[in-house]
Every structure is written in structure tokens, then in C-alpha cells.
Amino acid sequence: DAGITQSPRHKVTETGTPVTLRCHQTENHRYMYWYRQDPGHGLRLIHYSYGVKDTDKGEVSDGYSVSRSKTEDFLLTLESATSSQTSVYFCAISDSLSGNTIYFGEGSWLTVV
Amino acid sequence: AQSVTQLDSQVPVFEEAPVELRCNYSSSVSVYLFWYVQYPNQGLQLLLKYLSGSTLVKGINGFEAEFNKSQTSFHLRKPSVHISDTAEYFCAASNYGGSQGNLIFGKGTKLSVKP
């Protein structure tokens, strides 16, 4: 298994509160990604990073911000959580933008009530 | 714009029967194609991928897929399924040499293997 650790694995939070999800990798891969998975939508890219302090938006970035201060850590922040952000969030890593395998973490289940 | 369509949301099949999970993609450029499997409450695991070369790709757990450029398809097959193959399967594509790290996923196919 790829060395990817997501935390927390499960969280329930209230609408309007800030939430940060953490992804930690031990593979020294350059690229890191945050996806969300919702029934009927598959996985959709939120943000990705191609190096320390280098990030870019994905398909569904509204309401989310990210930061990468170290190669091994990629944080996803919901500044003010909404019920529409209830989802399963997956961190992923790869050592190439395309072609090479993307490895996924175990997921973080977030419920916004 | 690139898109990936999985033609069946659910596929029920009996144990030891063959199965085909269908995937079509649309892209104006060359693509890399992937199949991932997700077991309940777990992350996604790569089954196989097509980058170039032979159009028949073999993966883990006895799965294989065939890239068909003229039909823009990448269907996943297994000649004889087991109960343990029950999972959700995702087809995905990324542009060759793409400037964005955007792996486009289909919406998934739930394979249910019955005894």
C-alpha cells in the first residue's frame, strides 16, 4: 500500500464551522490531489499540488482551499462548511501528472449537519 | 472537453460467470486509460492501465481490458468472477501530456456477484 495517511478519518461538524483535512505521504511524490466522492458523481478533483506552495484548482474547487508547506503534507480546508460538502474526501499522490499511477488514501468521511 | 461514461451503474452476475463492465471516453487528444476498484469503505486501487502499445491490457485479480480507439472504448472483462470481486469499479482517463493533473472519472459501476 502507498504510504498515504488521511486524518481525521471520520468527522461530524456543524454548518458554518471551519474544517481541515490532512493528507500525509511517505513516498516523496511530487503531485498530491484532493478528490471528493459522491453517489452518482464518481470522483471529482477539488485541488491539486505540483510542488511545495504550488497548487491549482480542479473541477469543484469552490468553497475549498488548500496548502502545501512541505512535500509530505497537503491540507484541505473548508472555510465555512455547508451541508453540500458532506462527502467522502480522498487524498491521492503520483510522481507524474499523467500516465503514472495515482495512489489513493483510505478516505475521510465528513458530515456537515 | 474530455469525459468518461460508464454505461452501466449496476451489474449483477452469478459467481463463475463472465462479466464485462463498459467504459467509453471522449477526447480530442490521445489519452491514458485506467480502471480502479473500490471495496466498501476503502480507497481506490489500480486494476490496470493503458498507456500505449498492445491494446489488450492485463491487470490484477484476473481482469483485463481492451483499448479500442475507433470505438473510443476501454471495456473491462473477467472470464469468471468470484464473490470477492463484488465492489465498485471506476474507469478514468487523463490526457497524454496534459498540463493539468486531472484524472477524469466515470460515475462508477457496482458489480454484485451472487452465489
Coordinates of N, CA and C in Angstrom, one line a residue:
Chain A
D1 N 0.8 -1.2 0.0 CA 0.0 0.0 0.0 C 0.9 1.3 0.0
A2 N 0.4 2.2 -0.8 CA 1.1 3.5 -0.8 C 1.0 4.1 0.6
G3 N 2.1 4.8 0.9 CA 2.2 5.4 2.3 C 1.4 6.7 2.3
I4 N 0.1 6.7 2.4 CA -0.8 7.8 2.5 C -1.6 7.7 3.7
T5 N -1.6 8.7 4.5 CA -2.4 8.8 5.7 C -3.3 10.0 5.7
Q6 N -4.6 9.8 5.9 CA -5.6 10.9 5.9 C -6.1 11.0 7.4
S7 N -6.2 12.2 7.8 CA -6.8 12.5 9.1 C -7.7 13.7 9.1
P8 N -8.8 13.7 9.9 CA -9.4 12.6 10.5 C -10.0 11.7 9.5
R9 N -10.3 10.4 9.9 CA -11.0 9.5 9.0 C -12.5 9.7 9.0
H10 N -13.0 10.2 10.1 CA -14.4 10.5 10.2 C -14.6 11.8 11.1
K11 N -15.5 12.6 10.6 CA -15.7 13.9 11.3 C -17.2 14.3 11.1
V12 N -17.8 14.8 12.1 CA -19.1 15.4 12.0 C -18.9 16.8 12.5
T13 N -19.4 17.8 11.7 CA -19.2 19.2 12.1 C -20.5 19.9 11.8
E14 N -20.6 21.1 12.3 CA -21.8 21.9 12.1 C -21.6 22.9 11.0
T15 N -22.7 23.2 10.3 CA -22.7 24.2 9.3 C -22.0 25.5 9.7
G16 N -21.2 26.1 8.9 CA -20.5 27.3 9.2 C -19.2 27.2 9.9
T17 N -18.8 26.1 10.4 CA -17.6 25.9 11.1 C -16.4 25.6 10.1
P18 N -15.2 26.0 10.4 CA -14.1 25.6 9.5 C -13.7 24.2 9.8
V19 N -13.2 23.5 8.7 CA -12.7 22.1 8.8 C -11.5 22.0 8.0
T20 N -10.5 21.3 8.6 CA -9.3 21.0 7.9 C -9.0 19.5 7.8
L21 N -8.8 19.0 6.6 CA -8.4 17.6 6.4 C -7.0 17.5 6.1
R22 N -6.3 16.5 6.6 CA -4.8 16.4 6.4 C -4.5 15.2 5.6
C23 N -3.6 15.3 4.7 CA -3.0 14.2 4.0 C -1.5 14.2 4.1
H24 N -1.0 13.1 4.6 CA 0.4 12.9 4.8 C 0.9 11.7 4.0
Q25 N 2.0 11.9 3.2 CA 2.6 10.9 2.4 C 4.0 10.6 2.8
T26 N 4.4 9.4 2.6 CA 5.8 9.0 2.9 C 6.5 8.5 1.7
E27 N 6.0 8.8 0.5 CA 6.5 8.3 -0.8 C 7.4 9.4 -1.5
N28 N 7.4 10.6 -1.0 CA 8.1 11.7 -1.6 C 7.6 12.0 -3.0
H29 N 6.4 11.7 -3.3 CA 5.8 12.0 -4.6 C 5.6 13.5 -4.8
R30 N 5.8 14.0 -6.0 CA 5.7 15.4 -6.2 C 4.2 15.9 -6.2
Y31 N 3.3 15.1 -6.8 CA 2.0 15.6 -7.0 C 1.0 15.0 -5.9
M32 N 0.2 15.9 -5.4 CA -0.8 15.5 -4.5 C -2.2 16.1 -4.9
Y33 N -3.2 15.3 -4.6 CA -4.6 15.7 -5.1 C -5.6 15.5 -3.9
W34 N -6.6 16.3 -4.0 CA -7.8 16.1 -3.2 C -9.0 15.9 -4.1
Y35 N -9.7 14.7 -3.9 CA -10.9 14.4 -4.6 C -12.1 14.3 -3.6
R36 N -13.3 14.5 -4.1 CA -14.5 14.2 -3.3 C -15.3 13.1 -4.1
Q37 N -15.9 12.3 -3.3 CA -16.7 11.2 -4.0 C -18.1 11.3 -3.5
D38 N -19.0 11.4 -4.4 CA -20.4 11.5 -4.1 C -21.2 10.5 -4.9
P39 N -22.3 9.9 -4.4 CA -23.1 8.9 -5.1 C -23.5 9.5 -6.5
G40 N -23.3 8.7 -7.5 CA -23.8 9.2 -8.8 C -22.9 10.2 -9.5
H41 N -21.8 10.6 -8.9 CA -20.9 11.5 -9.5 C -19.4 11.0 -9.6
G42 N -19.2 9.8 -9.1 CA -17.8 9.3 -9.2 C -16.9 10.2 -8.3
L43 N -15.7 10.3 -8.7 CA -14.7 11.2 -8.0 C -14.5 12.4 -8.8
R44 N -14.4 13.5 -8.1 CA -14.2 14.8 -8.8 C -13.1 15.5 -8.1
L45 N -12.2 16.1 -8.9 CA -11.0 16.8 -8.4 C -11.3 18.1 -7.8
I46 N -10.8 18.3 -6.6 CA -11.1 19.6 -5.9 C -9.9 20.6 -6.1
H47 N -8.7 20.2 -5.7 CA -7.5 20.9 -5.9 C -6.4 19.9 -6.1
Y48 N -5.3 20.4 -6.7 CA -4.1 19.5 -6.7 C -2.8 20.4 -6.5
S49 N -1.7 19.7 -6.2 CA -0.5 20.4 -6.0 C 0.6 19.7 -6.8
Y50 N 1.5 20.6 -7.4 CA 2.6 20.0 -8.2 C 3.9 20.4 -7.5
G51 N 3.9 20.8 -6.3 CA 5.1 21.0 -5.5 C 4.8 21.9 -4.3
V52 N 5.8 22.1 -3.5 CA 5.6 22.9 -2.3 C 5.1 24.3 -2.7
K53 N 4.1 24.7 -2.1 CA 3.5 26.0 -2.3 C 2.9 26.2 -3.7
D54 N 2.9 25.2 -4.5 CA 2.3 25.2 -5.9 C 1.1 24.4 -6.0
T55 N -0.1 25.1 -6.1 CA -1.3 24.4 -6.2 C -2.2 25.0 -7.3
D56 N -3.2 24.2 -7.7 CA -4.1 24.7 -8.7 C -5.5 24.1 -8.5
K57 N -6.5 24.8 -9.1 CA -7.9 24.4 -8.9 C -8.3 23.2 -9.8
G58 N -9.2 22.4 -9.3 CA -9.8 21.3 -10.0 C -11.2 21.7 -10.4
E59 N -11.9 20.6 -10.7 CA -13.3 20.8 -11.2 C -14.3 21.4 -10.2
V60 N -14.1 21.1 -8.9 CA -15.1 21.5 -7.9 C -14.4 22.2 -6.8
S61 N -13.7 23.3 -7.0 CA -12.9 24.0 -6.0 C -13.6 25.0 -5.2
D62 N -14.8 25.5 -5.6 CA -15.5 26.5 -4.8 C -15.8 26.0 -3.4
G63 N -15.4 26.9 -2.4 CA -15.6 26.6 -1.0 C -14.5 25.8 -0.4
Y64 N -13.5 25.6 -1.1 CA -12.3 24.8 -0.6 C -11.0 25.6 -0.8
S65 N -10.1 25.5 0.1 CA -8.7 26.0 -0.1 C -7.7 24.9 0.3
V66 N -6.5 25.0 -0.2 CA -5.5 24.0 0.1 C -4.2 24.7 0.4
S67 N -3.3 24.0 1.1 CA -2.0 24.5 1.3 C -1.0 23.3 1.3
R68 N 0.2 23.6 0.9 CA 1.2 22.6 0.9 C 2.5 23.3 1.3
S69 N 2.9 23.2 2.5 CA 4.1 23.8 3.1 C 5.3 22.8 3.1
K70 N 5.0 21.6 3.0 CA 6.0 20.5 3.0 C 5.6 19.5 1.9
T71 N 6.6 18.9 1.3 CA 6.4 17.8 0.3 C 5.4 16.8 0.8
E72 N 5.5 16.4 2.0 CA 4.7 15.3 2.5 C 3.3 15.6 3.0
D73 N 3.0 16.9 3.1 CA 1.7 17.2 3.7 C 0.8 18.1 2.7
F74 N -0.4 17.8 2.6 CA -1.4 18.5 1.7 C -2.6 18.7 2.5
L75 N -3.0 19.9 2.9 CA -4.1 20.2 3.7 C -5.3 20.7 2.9
L76 N -6.5 20.3 3.2 CA -7.7 20.7 2.5 C -8.5 21.4 3.6
T77 N -8.9 22.7 3.3 CA -9.7 23.5 4.3 C -11.0 23.9 3.7
L78 N -12.1 23.6 4.5 CA -13.4 24.1 4.2 C -13.5 25.3 5.2
E79 N -13.5 26.5 4.6 CA -13.5 27.7 5.5 C -14.8 27.9 6.3
S80 N -15.9 27.5 5.7 CA -17.2 27.6 6.4 C -18.1 26.4 5.8
A81 N -18.1 25.3 6.5 CA -18.7 24.1 6.0 C -20.1 24.3 5.7
T82 N -20.6 23.7 4.6 CA -22.0 23.6 4.2 C -22.5 22.2 4.1
S83 N -23.8 22.0 4.1 CA -24.3 20.6 4.0 C -23.9 20.0 2.7
S84 N -23.8 20.8 1.6 CA -23.4 20.3 0.3 C -22.0 19.7 0.3
Q85 N -21.2 20.0 1.3 CA -19.8 19.5 1.4 C -19.8 18.2 2.2
T86 N -20.9 17.7 2.6 CA -20.9 16.3 3.2 C -20.5 15.4 2.1
S87 N -19.5 14.6 2.3 CA -18.9 13.8 1.2 C -17.8 12.9 1.8
V88 N -17.3 12.1 1.0 CA -16.1 11.3 1.3 C -14.9 12.0 0.5
Y89 N -13.9 12.3 1.2 CA -12.7 13.0 0.6 C -11.5 12.1 0.5
F90 N -11.0 12.0 -0.7 CA -9.8 11.2 -0.9 C -8.6 12.0 -1.3
C91 N -7.5 11.7 -0.6 CA -6.2 12.3 -1.0 C -5.6 11.3 -1.9
A92 N -4.8 11.8 -2.9 CA -4.1 10.9 -3.8 C -2.7 11.5 -4.1
I93 N -1.8 10.6 -4.5 CA -0.5 11.1 -4.9 C 0.0 10.4 -6.2
S94 N 0.9 11.1 -6.9 CA 1.6 10.5 -8.0 C 2.9 11.2 -8.2
D95 N 3.7 10.5 -9.0 CA 5.0 11.2 -9.3 C 5.0 11.7 -10.7
S96 N 3.8 11.8 -11.4 CA 3.7 12.4 -12.7 C 2.3 12.9 -12.9
L97 N 2.2 13.9 -13.7 CA 0.8 14.5 -14.0 C 0.0 13.5 -14.7
S98 N 0.5 12.8 -15.7 CA -0.3 11.9 -16.4 C 0.4 10.6 -16.7
G99 N -0.3 9.6 -16.9 CA 0.3 8.3 -17.3 C 0.7 7.5 -16.1
N100 N 1.4 8.0 -15.1 CA 1.8 7.2 -14.0 C 0.6 7.0 -13.0
T101 N 0.7 5.9 -12.3 CA -0.4 5.6 -11.4 C -0.6 6.6 -10.3
I102 N -1.9 6.9 -10.0 CA -2.3 7.7 -8.9 C -2.7 6.8 -7.8
Y103 N -2.1 7.0 -6.6 CA -2.4 6.2 -5.5 C -3.3 6.9 -4.5
F104 N -4.3 6.2 -4.0 CA -5.3 6.9 -3.1 C -5.2 6.5 -1.7
G105 N -5.5 7.5 -0.8 CA -5.6 7.2 0.6 C -6.9 6.5 0.9
E106 N -7.2 6.2 2.2 CA -8.3 5.4 2.6 C -9.6 6.3 2.7
G107 N -9.5 7.6 2.6 CA -10.7 8.4 2.6 C -11.0 9.0 4.0
S108 N -11.6 10.2 3.9 CA -12.1 10.9 5.1 C -13.6 11.2 5.0
W109 N -14.4 10.6 5.9 CA -15.9 10.8 5.8 C -16.2 12.0 6.6
L110 N -16.8 13.0 5.9 CA -17.2 14.3 6.5 C -18.7 14.5 6.4
T111 N -19.3 14.7 7.6 CA -20.7 15.0 7.6 C -20.9 16.4 8.2
V112 N -21.6 17.2 7.4 CA -21.9 18.6 7.9 C -23.4 18.7 8.2
V113 N -23.7 19.0 9.5 CA -25.1 19.0 9.9 C -25.6 20.4 10.2
Chain B
A1 N -14.4 18.9 -24.5 CA -13.9 18.5 -23.2 C -13.9 17.0 -23.0
Q2 N -13.0 16.5 -22.2 CA -12.9 15.1 -22.0 C -13.9 14.6 -21.1
S3 N -14.5 13.5 -21.3 CA -15.4 12.9 -20.4 C -15.3 11.4 -20.5
V4 N -15.8 10.7 -19.4 CA -15.7 9.3 -19.3 C -17.1 8.8 -18.9
T5 N -17.7 7.8 -19.7 CA -19.0 7.3 -19.5 C -19.0 5.8 -19.2
Q6 N -19.5 5.5 -18.0 CA -19.6 4.1 -17.7 C -21.1 3.8 -17.9
L7 N -21.3 2.8 -18.8 CA -22.6 2.6 -19.4 C -23.6 1.9 -18.5
D8 N -23.1 1.2 -17.4 CA -24.0 0.5 -16.5 C -23.7 1.0 -15.1
S9 N -24.7 1.4 -14.3 CA -24.4 1.8 -13.0 C -24.3 0.6 -12.0
Q10 N -25.0 -0.5 -12.4 CA -25.0 -1.7 -11.6 C -25.0 -2.9 -12.5
V11 N -24.2 -3.9 -12.2 CA -24.1 -5.2 -12.9 C -24.2 -6.3 -11.9
P12 N -25.3 -7.0 -11.9 CA -25.4 -8.2 -11.1 C -25.0 -9.5 -12.0
V13 N -24.3 -10.4 -11.4 CA -23.8 -11.5 -12.1 C -23.6 -12.7 -11.1
F14 N -23.8 -13.9 -11.6 CA -23.6 -15.1 -10.7 C -22.1 -15.5 -10.7
E15 N -21.7 -16.0 -9.6 CA -20.4 -16.5 -9.4 C -20.0 -17.4 -10.5
E16 N -18.7 -17.3 -11.0 CA -18.1 -18.1 -12.1 C -18.6 -17.7 -13.5
A17 N -19.5 -16.7 -13.6 CA -19.9 -16.3 -14.9 C -18.9 -15.2 -15.4
P18 N -18.9 -15.0 -16.7 CA -18.0 -13.9 -17.2 C -18.7 -12.6 -17.0
V19 N -17.9 -11.5 -17.0 CA -18.5 -10.2 -16.8 C -17.8 -9.2 -17.7
E20 N -18.5 -8.2 -18.2 CA -17.9 -7.1 -18.9 C -18.5 -5.8 -18.4
L21 N -17.6 -4.9 -18.0 CA -18.0 -3.5 -17.5 C -17.6 -2.6 -18.6
R22 N -18.5 -1.8 -19.0 CA -18.3 -1.0 -20.2 C -17.9 0.5 -19.9
C23 N -17.0 1.0 -20.7 CA -16.5 2.3 -20.5 C -16.2 3.0 -21.8
N24 N -16.7 4.2 -22.0 CA -16.4 4.9 -23.2 C -15.9 6.3 -22.8
Y25 N -15.0 6.8 -23.6 CA -14.4 8.1 -23.3 C -14.5 9.0 -24.5
S26 N -14.4 10.3 -24.3 CA -14.4 11.2 -25.4 C -13.2 12.2 -25.2
S27 N -12.4 12.3 -26.2 CA -11.3 13.2 -26.1 C -10.8 13.5 -27.5
S28 N -10.3 14.7 -27.7 CA -9.8 15.1 -29.0 C -8.3 14.8 -29.1
V29 N -7.7 14.3 -28.0 CA -6.3 14.1 -28.0 C -6.1 12.6 -27.4
S30 N -4.8 12.2 -27.5 CA -4.5 10.8 -27.0 C -4.7 10.8 -25.5
V31 N -5.1 9.7 -25.0 CA -5.4 9.6 -23.6 C -4.7 8.4 -23.0
Y32 N -4.5 8.5 -21.7 CA -4.2 7.3 -20.9 C -5.5 6.8 -20.2
L33 N -5.7 5.5 -20.1 CA -6.9 5.0 -19.6 C -6.6 4.1 -18.4
F34 N -7.5 4.1 -17.4 CA -7.3 3.4 -16.2 C -8.6 2.7 -15.7
W35 N -8.5 1.6 -15.0 CA -9.6 1.0 -14.2 C -9.1 0.9 -12.8
Y36 N -10.0 1.4 -11.9 CA -9.8 1.3 -10.5 C -10.9 0.5 -9.9
V37 N -10.6 -0.2 -8.7 CA -11.6 -0.9 -8.0 C -11.7 -0.3 -6.6
Q38 N -12.9 -0.2 -6.0 CA -13.1 0.3 -4.7 C -13.9 -0.7 -3.9
Y39 N -13.3 -1.3 -2.9 CA -14.1 -2.2 -2.0 C -14.7 -1.3 -0.9
P40 N -15.8 -1.8 -0.3 CA -16.5 -1.0 0.7 C -15.6 -0.3 1.7
N41 N -15.9 1.0 1.9 CA -15.2 1.7 3.0 C -13.6 1.8 2.8
Q42 N -13.2 1.7 1.5 CA -11.8 1.7 1.3 C -11.5 2.7 0.1
G43 N -10.2 3.0 -0.1 CA -9.8 3.9 -1.2 C -9.8 3.1 -2.5
L44 N -9.4 3.8 -3.5 CA -9.4 3.2 -4.8 C -8.0 2.5 -5.1
Q45 N -8.1 1.3 -5.7 CA -6.9 0.5 -6.0 C -6.8 0.3 -7.6
L46 N -5.6 0.5 -8.1 CA -5.5 0.4 -9.6 C -5.6 -1.1 -10.0
L47 N -6.5 -1.3 -11.0 CA -6.6 -2.7 -11.5 C -5.7 -2.8 -12.7
L48 N -5.7 -1.9 -13.6 CA -4.9 -1.9 -14.8 C -4.9 -0.5 -15.5
K49 N -3.9 -0.3 -16.4 CA -3.9 0.9 -17.1 C -3.4 0.7 -18.6
Y50 N -3.8 1.6 -19.5 CA -3.3 1.6 -20.8 C -2.6 2.9 -21.1
L51 N -1.4 2.8 -21.4 CA -0.6 4.0 -21.8 C -0.3 4.0 -23.3
S52 N 0.2 2.9 -23.8 CA 0.5 2.8 -25.2 C 0.8 1.3 -25.5
G53 N 1.0 1.0 -26.8 CA 1.4 -0.4 -27.1 C 0.2 -1.3 -27.3
S54 N 0.3 -2.5 -26.8 CA -0.7 -3.5 -27.0 C -2.0 -3.0 -26.5
T55 N -3.1 -3.3 -27.3 CA -4.4 -2.7 -26.9 C -5.1 -3.6 -25.8
L56 N -4.6 -4.8 -25.6 CA -5.1 -5.7 -24.6 C -4.2 -5.6 -23.4
V57 N -4.8 -5.1 -22.3 CA -4.1 -4.9 -21.1 C -4.5 -5.9 -20.0
K58 N -3.6 -6.5 -19.3 CA -3.9 -7.4 -18.3 C -3.6 -6.8 -16.9
G59 N -4.5 -7.0 -16.0 CA -4.3 -6.4 -14.7 C -4.3 -7.4 -13.5
I60 N -4.6 -6.9 -12.3 CA -4.6 -7.8 -11.2 C -5.9 -8.5 -11.1
N61 N -5.9 -9.6 -10.3 CA -7.1 -10.4 -10.0 C -7.8 -10.9 -11.2
G62 N -7.0 -11.2 -12.3 CA -7.6 -11.8 -13.5 C -8.4 -10.9 -14.4
F63 N -8.4 -9.6 -14.1 CA -9.1 -8.7 -15.0 C -8.2 -8.3 -16.2
E64 N -8.9 -8.0 -17.3 CA -8.2 -7.4 -18.5 C -9.1 -6.4 -19.2
A65 N -8.5 -5.6 -20.0 CA -9.3 -4.5 -20.7 C -8.7 -4.4 -22.1
E66 N -9.6 -4.0 -23.0 CA -9.1 -3.8 -24.4 C -9.4 -2.3 -24.8
F67 N -8.3 -1.7 -25.2 CA -8.5 -0.3 -25.7 C -8.9 -0.4 -27.2
N68 N -10.0 0.3 -27.5 CA -10.5 0.3 -28.9 C -10.6 1.8 -29.3
K69 N -9.6 2.3 -30.1 CA -9.6 3.7 -30.4 C -10.7 4.1 -31.3
S70 N -11.1 3.2 -32.3 CA -12.1 3.6 -33.2 C -13.5 3.7 -32.5
Q71 N -13.7 2.9 -31.5 CA -14.9 3.0 -30.7 C -14.8 3.8 -29.4
T72 N -13.7 4.4 -29.2 CA -13.3 5.1 -28.0 C -13.8 4.4 -26.8
S73 N -13.5 3.1 -26.7 CA -13.9 2.3 -25.5 C -12.7 1.7 -24.8
F74 N -13.0 1.3 -23.6 CA -12.0 0.6 -22.8 C -12.7 -0.3 -21.8
H75 N -13.3 -1.3 -22.3 CA -14.2 -2.2 -21.5 C -13.3 -3.2 -20.7
L76 N -13.8 -3.4 -19.5 CA -13.1 -4.3 -18.5 C -13.8 -5.7 -18.5
R77 N -13.0 -6.7 -18.5 CA -13.6 -8.1 -18.6 C -12.9 -9.0 -17.6
K78 N -13.7 -10.0 -17.2 CA -13.1 -11.1 -16.4 C -13.9 -12.4 -16.8
P79 N -13.2 -13.4 -17.2 CA -13.9 -14.6 -17.7 C -14.7 -15.4 -16.6
S80 N -14.3 -15.2 -15.4 CA -15.0 -16.0 -14.3 C -14.9 -15.2 -13.0
V81 N -16.0 -14.7 -12.5 CA -15.9 -13.8 -11.3 C -16.1 -14.6 -10.1
H82 N -15.6 -14.0 -9.0 CA -15.7 -14.6 -7.6 C -16.5 -13.6 -6.8
I83 N -17.1 -14.2 -5.7 CA -17.8 -13.4 -4.7 C -16.9 -12.2 -4.3
S84 N -15.6 -12.4 -4.1 CA -14.7 -11.3 -3.7 C -14.6 -10.2 -4.7
D85 N -15.1 -10.4 -5.9 CA -15.0 -9.3 -6.9 C -16.1 -8.3 -6.7
T86 N -17.0 -8.5 -5.8 CA -18.1 -7.5 -5.5 C -17.4 -6.3 -5.0
A87 N -17.7 -5.2 -5.8 CA -17.0 -3.9 -5.5 C -17.6 -2.9 -6.5
E88 N -17.1 -1.7 -6.4 CA -17.4 -0.6 -7.4 C -16.2 -0.4 -8.2
Y89 N -16.4 -0.3 -9.5 CA -15.3 -0.2 -10.5 C -15.4 1.2 -11.2
F90 N -14.3 1.8 -11.3 CA -14.3 3.2 -11.9 C -13.3 3.2 -13.1
C91 N -13.8 3.7 -14.2 CA -13.0 3.9 -15.4 C -12.5 5.4 -15.3
A92 N -11.3 5.6 -15.7 CA -10.8 7.0 -15.7 C -9.8 7.3 -16.8
A93 N -9.7 8.5 -17.2 CA -8.8 8.9 -18.3 C -8.1 10.2 -18.0
S94 N -6.9 10.3 -18.5 CA -6.2 11.6 -18.5 C -5.5 11.8 -19.8
N95 N -5.4 13.1 -20.1 CA -4.8 13.4 -21.4 C -3.4 13.1 -21.5
Y96 N -2.9 12.7 -22.6 CA -1.5 12.4 -22.8 C -0.8 13.8 -22.8
G97 N 0.2 13.9 -21.9 CA 1.0 15.1 -21.8 C 0.2 16.3 -21.3
G98 N -0.9 16.0 -20.6 CA -1.8 17.0 -20.1 C -1.1 18.0 -19.1
S99 N -1.5 19.2 -19.1 CA -0.9 20.2 -18.2 C -1.6 20.2 -16.9
Q100 N -2.7 19.6 -16.8 CA -3.4 19.6 -15.5 C -3.4 18.2 -14.9
G101 N -3.3 18.1 -13.6 CA -3.3 16.8 -13.0 C -4.7 16.3 -12.8
N102 N -5.5 16.3 -13.9 CA -6.9 16.0 -13.8 C -7.3 14.6 -14.4
L103 N -7.4 13.7 -13.5 CA -7.8 12.3 -13.9 C -9.3 12.4 -13.9
I104 N -10.0 12.2 -15.1 CA -11.4 12.3 -15.2 C -12.0 10.9 -14.9
F105 N -12.9 10.8 -14.0 CA -13.5 9.5 -13.6 C -14.9 9.4 -14.2
G106 N -15.3 8.1 -14.5 CA -16.7 7.8 -14.7 C -17.4 7.8 -13.4
K107 N -18.7 7.6 -13.5 CA -19.5 7.6 -12.3 C -19.5 6.3 -11.5
G108 N -18.9 5.3 -12.1 CA -18.8 4.0 -11.4 C -19.8 3.0 -11.8
T109 N -19.4 1.7 -11.7 CA -20.2 0.6 -11.9 C -20.1 -0.4 -10.7
K110 N -21.3 -0.6 -10.1 CA -21.3 -1.5 -8.9 C -21.5 -3.0 -9.4
L111 N -20.5 -3.8 -9.2 CA -20.5 -5.2 -9.6 C -21.0 -6.0 -8.4
S112 N -22.0 -6.7 -8.5 CA -22.5 -7.6 -7.4 C -22.5 -9.0 -7.9
V113 N -21.7 -9.8 -7.2 CA -21.5 -11.2 -7.6 C -22.3 -12.1 -6.6
K114 N -23.3 -12.8 -7.2 CA -24.1 -13.6 -6.3 C -23.8 -15.1 -6.4
P115 N -23.9 -15.8 -5.3 CA -23.6 -17.2 -5.3 C -24.6 -18.1 -6.1

